[in-house]
PDB file of C-alpha atoms in Angstrom:
ATOM      1  CA  MET A   1      95.445 105.577 101.745  1.00 85.00           C
ATOM      2  CA  LEU A   2      96.252 103.557 104.873  1.00 86.00           C
ATOM      3  CA  THR A   3      97.136 100.568 102.701  1.00 88.00           C
ATOM      4  CA  SER A   4      99.735 102.659 100.898  1.00 88.00           C
ATOM      5  CA  ILE A   5     101.235 103.870 104.196  1.00 89.00           C
ATOM      6  CA  ARG A   6     101.244 100.292 105.525  1.00 87.00           C
ATOM      7  CA  ASN A   7     102.911  98.913 102.372  1.00 88.00           C
ATOM      8  CA  ASN A   8     105.624 101.581 102.402  1.00 90.00           C
ATOM      9  CA  LYS A   9     105.916 101.831 106.223  1.00 91.00           C
ATOM     10  CA  LYS A  10     109.414 100.431 106.622  1.00 94.00           C
ATOM     11  CA  GLY A  11     110.735 102.522 103.737  1.00 95.00           C
ATOM     12  CA  ILE A  12     109.031 105.686 105.029  1.00 96.00           C
ATOM     13  CA  LEU A  13     110.542 105.215 108.510  1.00 97.00           C
ATOM     14  CA  LEU A  14     114.001 104.618 107.046  1.00 96.00           C
ATOM     15  CA  MET A  15     113.622 107.710 104.834  1.00 96.00           C
ATOM     16  CA  ALA A  16     112.617 109.786 107.891  1.00 97.00           C
ATOM     17  CA  LEU A  17     115.679 108.429 109.699  1.00 97.00           C
ATOM     18  CA  SER A  18     117.816 109.330 106.681  1.00 96.00           C
ATOM     19  CA  ALA A  19     116.436 112.891 106.613  1.00 95.00           C
ATOM     20  CA  LEU A  20     116.962 113.270 110.386  1.00 96.00           C
ATOM     21  CA  SER A  21     120.512 111.962 110.182  1.00 95.00           C
ATOM     22  CA  ALA A  22     121.358 114.273 107.257  1.00 90.00           C
ATOM     23  CA  ALA A  23     119.832 117.281 109.054  1.00 90.00           C
ATOM     24  CA  PHE A  24     121.982 116.623 112.145  1.00 92.00           C
ATOM     25  CA  GLY A  25     124.983 116.020 109.882  1.00 90.00           C
ATOM     26  CA  GLN A  26     124.525 119.452 108.342  1.00 85.00           C
ATOM     27  CA  MET A  27     124.140 120.979 111.811  1.00 88.00           C
ATOM     28  CA  PHE A  28     127.529 119.560 112.855  1.00 88.00           C
ATOM     29  CA  TRP A  29     129.098 120.847 109.640  1.00 83.00           C
ATOM     30  CA  LYS A  30     127.756 124.291 110.509  1.00 80.00           C
ATOM     31  CA  MET A  31     129.322 123.925 113.995  1.00 83.00           C
ATOM     32  CA  PHE A  32     132.677 122.909 112.513  1.00 82.00           C
ATOM     33  CA  HIS A  33     133.987 126.498 112.410  1.00 77.00           C
ATOM     34  CA  THR A  34     133.413 127.015 116.145  1.00 85.00           C
ATOM     35  CA  GLU A  35     133.726 123.485 117.562  1.00 86.00           C
ATOM     36  CA  GLY A  36     136.588 122.043 115.536  1.00 85.00           C
ATOM     37  CA  LEU A  37     137.390 118.888 113.622  1.00 89.00           C
ATOM     38  CA  TRP A  38     135.258 116.505 115.715  1.00 93.00           C
ATOM     39  CA  ALA A  39     132.107 118.281 114.511  1.00 90.00           C
ATOM     40  CA  LEU A  40     133.191 117.865 110.884  1.00 88.00           C
ATOM     41  CA  ALA A  41     133.879 114.148 111.417  1.00 92.00           C
ATOM     42  CA  LEU A  42     130.597 113.552 113.265  1.00 94.00           C
ATOM     43  CA  GLY A  43     128.730 115.427 110.540  1.00 89.00           C
ATOM     44  CA  LEU A  44     130.323 113.193 107.931  1.00 89.00           C
ATOM     45  CA  VAL A  45     129.391 110.018 109.850  1.00 94.00           C
ATOM     46  CA  LEU A  46     125.780 111.179 110.241  1.00 94.00           C
ATOM     47  CA  TYR A  47     125.528 112.226 106.597  1.00 88.00           C
ATOM     48  CA  ALA A  48     126.934 108.892 105.411  1.00 89.00           C
ATOM     49  CA  GLY A  49     124.614 107.016 107.802  1.00 93.00           C
ATOM     50  CA  GLY A  50     121.695 108.953 106.342  1.00 93.00           C
ATOM     51  CA  ALA A  51     122.744 108.002 102.801  1.00 90.00           C
ATOM     52  CA  ILE A  52     122.933 104.302 103.745  1.00 91.00           C
ATOM     53  CA  ALA A  53     119.480 104.455 105.395  1.00 94.00           C
ATOM     54  CA  MET A  54     118.131 106.060 102.203  1.00 94.00           C
ATOM     55  CA  ILE A  55     119.564 103.348  99.918  1.00 94.00           C
ATOM     56  CA  VAL A  56     118.202 100.579 102.175  1.00 93.00           C
ATOM     57  CA  ALA A  57     114.828 102.361 102.373  1.00 95.00           C
ATOM     58  CA  TYR A  58     114.335 102.087  98.604  1.00 94.00           C
ATOM     59  CA  LYS A  59     114.101  98.318  99.064  1.00 93.00           C
ATOM     60  CA  TYR A  60     110.895  98.731 101.048  1.00 93.00           C
ATOM     61  CA  GLY A  61     108.553 100.773  98.892  1.00 93.00           C
ATOM     62  CA  SER A  62     107.835 102.810  95.757  1.00 95.00           C
ATOM     63  CA  LEU A  63     110.331 105.376  94.507  1.00 96.00           C
ATOM     64  CA  SER A  64     107.524 107.897  93.948  1.00 95.00           C
ATOM     65  CA  VAL A  65     106.436 107.558  97.589  1.00 96.00           C
ATOM     66  CA  LEU A  66     109.782 107.240  99.334  1.00 96.00           C
ATOM     67  CA  GLN A  67     111.973 109.842  97.621  1.00 95.00           C
ATOM     68  CA  PRO A  68     109.702 112.829  98.481  1.00 96.00           C
ATOM     69  CA  MET A  69     109.912 111.749 102.159  1.00 96.00           C
ATOM     70  CA  LEU A  70     113.370 113.348 102.150  1.00 95.00           C
ATOM     71  CA  CYS A  71     111.586 116.703 102.428  1.00 95.00           C
ATOM     72  CA  LEU A  72     111.114 115.833 106.113  1.00 96.00           C
ATOM     73  CA  GLY A  73     114.713 117.054 106.325  1.00 93.00           C
ATOM     74  CA  TYR A  74     113.410 120.618 105.819  1.00 92.00           C
ATOM     75  CA  ILE A  75     111.266 120.243 108.950  1.00 94.00           C
ATOM     76  CA  PHE A  76     114.033 118.614 110.994  1.00 93.00           C
ATOM     77  CA  ALA A  77     116.374 121.442 109.960  1.00 91.00           C
ATOM     78  CA  ILE A  78     113.856 124.041 111.177  1.00 91.00           C
ATOM     79  CA  PHE A  79     113.476 122.294 114.558  1.00 91.00           C
ATOM     80  CA  ILE A  80     117.262 121.966 114.910  1.00 90.00           C
ATOM     81  CA  SER A  81     117.712 125.646 114.080  1.00 88.00           C
ATOM     82  CA  ILE A  82     115.103 126.631 116.683  1.00 90.00           C
ATOM     83  CA  PHE A  83     115.786 124.230 119.571  1.00 91.00           C
ATOM     84  CA  ILE A  84     119.556 123.829 119.227  1.00 88.00           C
ATOM     85  CA  LEU A  85     120.857 126.849 117.311  1.00 84.00           C
ATOM     86  CA  GLY A  86     118.470 129.322 118.992  1.00 88.00           C
ATOM     87  CA  GLU A  87     116.742 130.715 115.904  1.00 88.00           C
ATOM     88  CA  THR A  88     113.113 131.836 116.135  1.00 91.00           C
ATOM     89  CA  MET A  89     109.903 130.285 114.812  1.00 92.00           C
ATOM     90  CA  THR A  90     107.999 132.560 112.448  1.00 93.00           C
ATOM     91  CA  PRO A  91     104.433 132.284 111.106  1.00 95.00           C
ATOM     92  CA  PHE A  92     105.842 131.453 107.641  1.00 94.00           C
ATOM     93  CA  LYS A  93     107.982 128.630 109.037  1.00 93.00           C
ATOM     94  CA  LEU A  94     105.050 127.238 111.019  1.00 95.00           C
ATOM     95  CA  ALA A  95     102.787 127.409 107.955  1.00 96.00           C
ATOM     96  CA  GLY A  96     105.510 125.778 105.850  1.00 95.00           C
ATOM     97  CA  ILE A  97     105.866 122.902 108.328  1.00 96.00           C
ATOM     98  CA  ILE A  98     102.105 122.272 108.388  1.00 97.00           C
ATOM     99  CA  VAL A  99     101.819 122.367 104.577  1.00 97.00           C
ATOM    100  CA  ILE A 100     104.826 120.036 104.144  1.00 96.00           C
ATOM    101  CA  ILE A 101     103.423 117.540 106.684  1.00 96.00           C
ATOM    102  CA  PHE A 102     100.145 117.557 104.742  1.00 97.00           C
ATOM    103  CA  GLY A 103     102.103 116.917 101.536  1.00 96.00           C
ATOM    104  CA  VAL A 104     104.089 114.087 103.131  1.00 96.00           C
ATOM    105  CA  VAL A 105     100.889 112.369 104.339  1.00 96.00           C
ATOM    106  CA  MET A 106      99.322 112.708 100.871  1.00 96.00           C
ATOM    107  CA  VAL A 107     102.391 111.264  99.103  1.00 95.00           C
ATOM    108  CA  ALA A 108     102.833 108.495 101.715  1.00 95.00           C
ATOM    109  CA  GLY A 109      99.215 107.492 101.169  1.00 94.00           C
ATOM    110  CA  GLY A 110      99.483 107.935  97.411  1.00 91.00           C
ATOM    111  CA  ASP A 111     100.024 104.356  96.221  1.00 90.00           C
ATOM    112  CA  GLU A 112      96.851 102.715  95.018  1.00 79.00           C
ATOM    113  CA  THR A 113      98.029  99.187  94.336  1.00 59.00           C
ATOM    114  CA  PRO A 114      99.529  96.838  96.916  1.00 53.00           C
ATOM    115  CA  GLY A 115     103.219  96.086  96.330  1.00 48.00           C
ATOM    116  CA  CYS A 116     105.380  98.496  94.451  1.00 48.00           C
ATOM    117  CA  GLY A 117     108.585  99.228  92.627  1.00 47.00           C
ATOM    118  CA  ILE A 118     110.579  97.110  90.246  1.00 47.00           C
ATOM    119  CA  ARG A 119     109.499  93.748  91.651  1.00 47.00           C
ATOM    120  CA  ALA A 120     105.837  94.693  91.349  1.00 46.00           C
ATOM    121  CA  ARG A 121     106.143  96.005  87.802  1.00 47.00           C
ATOM    122  CA  SER A 122     104.616  92.942  86.190  1.00 43.00           C
ATOM    123  CA  GLU A 123     101.935  92.671  88.883  1.00 43.00           C
ATOM    124  CA  ALA A 124     100.966  96.293  88.370  1.00 43.00           C
ATOM    125  CA  GLY A 125     100.418  95.584  84.701  1.00 42.00           C
ATOM    126  CA  GLY A 126     103.075  98.052  83.576  1.00 41.00           C
ATOM    127  CA  GLU A 127     100.581 100.854  83.283  1.00 41.00           C
ATOM    128  CA  GLY A 128     101.514 104.263  84.627  1.00 42.00           C
ATOM    129  CA  THR A 129      98.770 106.809  84.957  1.00 43.00           C
ATOM    130  CA  LEU A 130      98.771 110.513  85.602  1.00 44.00           C
TER     131      LEU A 130
ATOM    132  CA  MET B   1     126.954 134.886  86.692  1.00 75.00           C
ATOM    133  CA  ASN B   2     124.237 134.707  84.056  1.00 84.00           C
ATOM    134  CA  SER B   3     120.991 133.994  85.919  1.00 87.00           C
ATOM    135  CA  ALA B   4     119.587 131.851  83.063  1.00 92.00           C
ATOM    136  CA  LEU B   5     122.648 129.611  83.371  1.00 94.00           C
ATOM    137  CA  LEU B   6     122.247 129.425  87.165  1.00 93.00           C
ATOM    138  CA  TYR B   7     118.595 128.380  86.897  1.00 93.00           C
ATOM    139  CA  THR B   8     119.486 125.846  84.195  1.00 94.00           C
ATOM    140  CA  MET B   9     122.136 124.392  86.515  1.00 95.00           C
ATOM    141  CA  LEU B  10     119.634 124.318  89.389  1.00 93.00           C
ATOM    142  CA  ILE B  11     117.020 122.439  87.368  1.00 94.00           C
ATOM    143  CA  GLY B  12     119.742 120.188  85.889  1.00 95.00           C
ATOM    144  CA  GLY B  13     120.879 119.342  89.434  1.00 94.00           C
ATOM    145  CA  CYS B  14     117.300 118.372  90.305  1.00 95.00           C
ATOM    146  CA  VAL B  15     117.183 115.996  87.318  1.00 96.00           C
ATOM    147  CA  LEU B  16     120.504 114.419  88.351  1.00 96.00           C
ATOM    148  CA  GLY B  17     119.256 113.999  91.943  1.00 94.00           C
ATOM    149  CA  ALA B  18     116.079 112.306  90.734  1.00 96.00           C
ATOM    150  CA  PHE B  19     118.047 109.921  88.474  1.00 97.00           C
ATOM    151  CA  ALA B  20     120.404 109.162  91.394  1.00 96.00           C
ATOM    152  CA  SER B  21     117.376 108.022  93.418  1.00 96.00           C
ATOM    153  CA  TYR B  22     116.227 105.866  90.491  1.00 97.00           C
ATOM    154  CA  PHE B  23     119.592 104.099  90.331  1.00 97.00           C
ATOM    155  CA  PHE B  24     119.644 103.630  94.133  1.00 96.00           C
ATOM    156  CA  LYS B  25     116.162 102.137  93.930  1.00 95.00           C
ATOM    157  CA  ASN B  26     117.281  99.814  91.135  1.00 94.00           C
ATOM    158  CA  ALA B  27     120.349  98.705  93.100  1.00 94.00           C
ATOM    159  CA  SER B  28     118.585  98.035  96.406  1.00 93.00           C
ATOM    160  CA  SER B  29     115.640  96.271  94.733  1.00 91.00           C
ATOM    161  CA  SER B  30     117.942  93.994  92.738  1.00 89.00           C
ATOM    162  CA  ILE B  31     119.491  92.239  95.731  1.00 86.00           C
ATOM    163  CA  ASP B  32     117.942  89.627  97.993  1.00 82.00           C
ATOM    164  CA  GLY B  33     117.818  90.610 101.653  1.00 78.00           C
ATOM    165  CA  LEU B  34     120.341  93.137 102.870  1.00 78.00           C
ATOM    166  CA  LYS B  35     123.629  91.740 101.648  1.00 83.00           C
ATOM    167  CA  ILE B  36     126.119  94.600 101.694  1.00 84.00           C
ATOM    168  CA  GLY B  37     128.578  92.694  99.489  1.00 86.00           C
ATOM    169  CA  ALA B  38     125.912  92.122  96.829  1.00 88.00           C
ATOM    170  CA  LEU B  39     124.791  95.754  97.050  1.00 89.00           C
ATOM    171  CA  LEU B  40     128.353  96.995  96.558  1.00 90.00           C
ATOM    172  CA  LYS B  41     128.574  94.924  93.352  1.00 91.00           C
ATOM    173  CA  GLU B  42     125.487  96.635  91.908  1.00 93.00           C
ATOM    174  CA  ARG B  43     126.448  99.046  89.135  1.00 94.00           C
ATOM    175  CA  GLY B  44     123.348 101.134  89.888  1.00 94.00           C
ATOM    176  CA  LEU B  45     124.674 101.921  93.370  1.00 95.00           C
ATOM    177  CA  TRP B  46     127.832 103.494  91.961  1.00 96.00           C
ATOM    178  CA  ILE B  47     126.037 105.342  89.161  1.00 97.00           C
ATOM    179  CA  GLY B  48     123.565 106.685  91.744  1.00 95.00           C
ATOM    180  CA  ALA B  49     126.368 107.692  94.099  1.00 94.00           C
ATOM    181  CA  ALA B  50     128.206 109.514  91.300  1.00 96.00           C
ATOM    182  CA  LEU B  51     125.055 111.367  90.224  1.00 96.00           C
ATOM    183  CA  TYR B  52     124.263 112.211  93.849  1.00 91.00           C
ATOM    184  CA  LEU B  53     127.731 113.660  94.410  1.00 90.00           C
ATOM    185  CA  VAL B  54     127.562 115.741  91.215  1.00 94.00           C
ATOM    186  CA  ALA B  55     124.090 117.038  92.234  1.00 91.00           C
ATOM    187  CA  ALA B  56     125.386 117.899  95.734  1.00 87.00           C
ATOM    188  CA  ALA B  57     128.491 119.654  94.355  1.00 88.00           C
ATOM    189  CA  ASN B  58     126.235 121.556  91.926  1.00 91.00           C
ATOM    190  CA  ASN B  59     124.073 122.722  94.861  1.00 84.00           C
ATOM    191  CA  ILE B  60     127.077 123.802  96.928  1.00 82.00           C
ATOM    192  CA  PHE B  61     128.413 125.740  93.922  1.00 87.00           C
ATOM    193  CA  LEU B  62     125.031 127.420  93.330  1.00 89.00           C
ATOM    194  CA  LEU B  63     124.804 128.489  97.006  1.00 82.00           C
ATOM    195  CA  ARG B  64     127.689 130.877  96.255  1.00 84.00           C
ATOM    196  CA  TYR B  65     125.650 132.708  93.643  1.00 89.00           C
ATOM    197  CA  MET B  66     122.002 132.240  94.594  1.00 86.00           C
ATOM    198  CA  GLU B  67     119.937 132.916  97.687  1.00 84.00           C
ATOM    199  CA  TYR B  68     119.115 129.922  99.876  1.00 79.00           C
ATOM    200  CA  SER B  69     115.507 131.128  99.775  1.00 80.00           C
ATOM    201  CA  ILE B  70     115.533 130.449  96.016  1.00 84.00           C
ATOM    202  CA  ILE B  71     117.500 127.204  96.088  1.00 86.00           C
ATOM    203  CA  LEU B  72     115.445 125.479  98.832  1.00 83.00           C
ATOM    204  CA  PRO B  73     112.037 125.628  97.130  1.00 86.00           C
ATOM    205  CA  MET B  74     113.524 125.148  93.647  1.00 87.00           C
ATOM    206  CA  SER B  75     115.374 122.005  94.751  1.00 89.00           C
ATOM    207  CA  SER B  76     112.062 120.454  95.755  1.00 91.00           C
ATOM    208  CA  ILE B  77     111.375 120.307  91.982  1.00 92.00           C
ATOM    209  CA  THR B  78     113.433 117.100  92.260  1.00 94.00           C
ATOM    210  CA  TYR B  79     110.273 115.388  93.518  1.00 95.00           C
ATOM    211  CA  ILE B  80     108.453 116.214  90.274  1.00 95.00           C
ATOM    212  CA  TRP B  81     111.249 114.645  88.222  1.00 95.00           C
ATOM    213  CA  THR B  82     111.180 111.628  90.534  1.00 96.00           C
ATOM    214  CA  MET B  83     107.457 111.179  89.841  1.00 95.00           C
ATOM    215  CA  VAL B  84     108.102 111.330  86.082  1.00 96.00           C
ATOM    216  CA  ILE B  85     111.014 108.860  86.281  1.00 97.00           C
ATOM    217  CA  ALA B  86     109.118 106.497  88.606  1.00 96.00           C
ATOM    218  CA  ASN B  87     106.181 106.551  86.194  1.00 96.00           C
ATOM    219  CA  LYS B  88     108.099 106.193  82.929  1.00 96.00           C
ATOM    220  CA  LEU B  89     110.866 103.797  84.017  1.00 96.00           C
ATOM    221  CA  LEU B  90     109.384 101.874  86.955  1.00 95.00           C
ATOM    222  CA  HIS B  91     105.743 102.055  85.844  1.00 95.00           C
ATOM    223  CA  GLU B  92     104.639 103.333  89.231  1.00 95.00           C
ATOM    224  CA  ARG B  93     101.290 105.081  89.298  1.00 93.00           C
ATOM    225  CA  VAL B  94     101.264 108.853  89.713  1.00 94.00           C
ATOM    226  CA  THR B  95      98.020 109.245  91.616  1.00 95.00           C
ATOM    227  CA  ARG B  96      96.091 112.419  92.384  1.00 95.00           C
ATOM    228  CA  ARG B  97      97.164 112.192  96.032  1.00 95.00           C
ATOM    229  CA  LYS B  98     100.835 112.089  95.031  1.00 96.00           C
ATOM    230  CA  VAL B  99     100.412 115.144  92.774  1.00 96.00           C
ATOM    231  CA  ILE B 100      98.595 117.077  95.538  1.00 97.00           C
ATOM    232  CA  GLY B 101     101.274 115.994  98.021  1.00 97.00           C
ATOM    233  CA  ILE B 102     104.171 117.152  95.828  1.00 96.00           C
ATOM    234  CA  CYS B 103     102.443 120.517  95.195  1.00 96.00           C
ATOM    235  CA  ALA B 104     102.006 120.916  98.979  1.00 97.00           C
ATOM    236  CA  ILE B 105     105.664 120.036  99.639  1.00 96.00           C
ATOM    237  CA  ILE B 106     106.828 122.645  97.099  1.00 95.00           C
ATOM    238  CA  ALA B 107     104.423 125.251  98.564  1.00 96.00           C
ATOM    239  CA  GLY B 108     105.691 124.404 102.064  1.00 95.00           C
ATOM    240  CA  ALA B 109     109.299 124.794 100.938  1.00 94.00           C
ATOM    241  CA  VAL B 110     108.447 128.246  99.504  1.00 93.00           C
ATOM    242  CA  LEU B 111     106.904 129.224 102.872  1.00 94.00           C
ATOM    243  CA  LEU B 112     109.933 127.933 104.807  1.00 91.00           C
ATOM    244  CA  ALA B 113     112.266 129.856 102.525  1.00 88.00           C
ATOM    245  CA  ARG B 114     110.314 133.068 103.183  1.00 86.00           C
ATOM    246  CA  GLY B 115     110.990 132.285 106.840  1.00 79.00           C
TER     247      GLY B 115
END
């Protein structure tokens, strides 16, 4: 499990950065109606930055490990809504966050073979298992 | 709008989003280092970007007709499609831990949506 996390580490961190950037981007888009055009522009910059981080991230790990890391955006959005937008934490939200973090750890540690993705296809023997 | 059509569009959007990730993965894995110029010449980057935009526009459209509490957990179905695509096209292993993890992420999204 730790080997999988280690092999995908750079990609996982970039994916988390992408999700964080996108979550803040959406927050600024929500603020656009009250704050004006600067919020829209900043939201766009953050969203685009998040997309670039995501594309770069795919270079550093398996698709099946990295893409689900985007769900961290759900958690970032909850924290933004609570700490910045003043919404309240509920037992369902707290439970959701805990369950998602468990899921993220399981997926991050889900690769069994060292190396991954297109470049590792031949090394992995081309066998996919379910 | 017809709810069957809305759900079909929602699931279709998830498939497009998963394929967008596949093309992004293809593009970024095909270049050496982090050469932006080389990345921009990758056809997969542009196909992925187009699919991503269509999936995003589809989601924005659906938000007009469906509750966010439905769309949020349903959109996490994208991760299932990604597993299938990664397995069939990239020959990545879908391990038990990944399956448990995806199920937990979807369950967590349902809980968040109940808020």
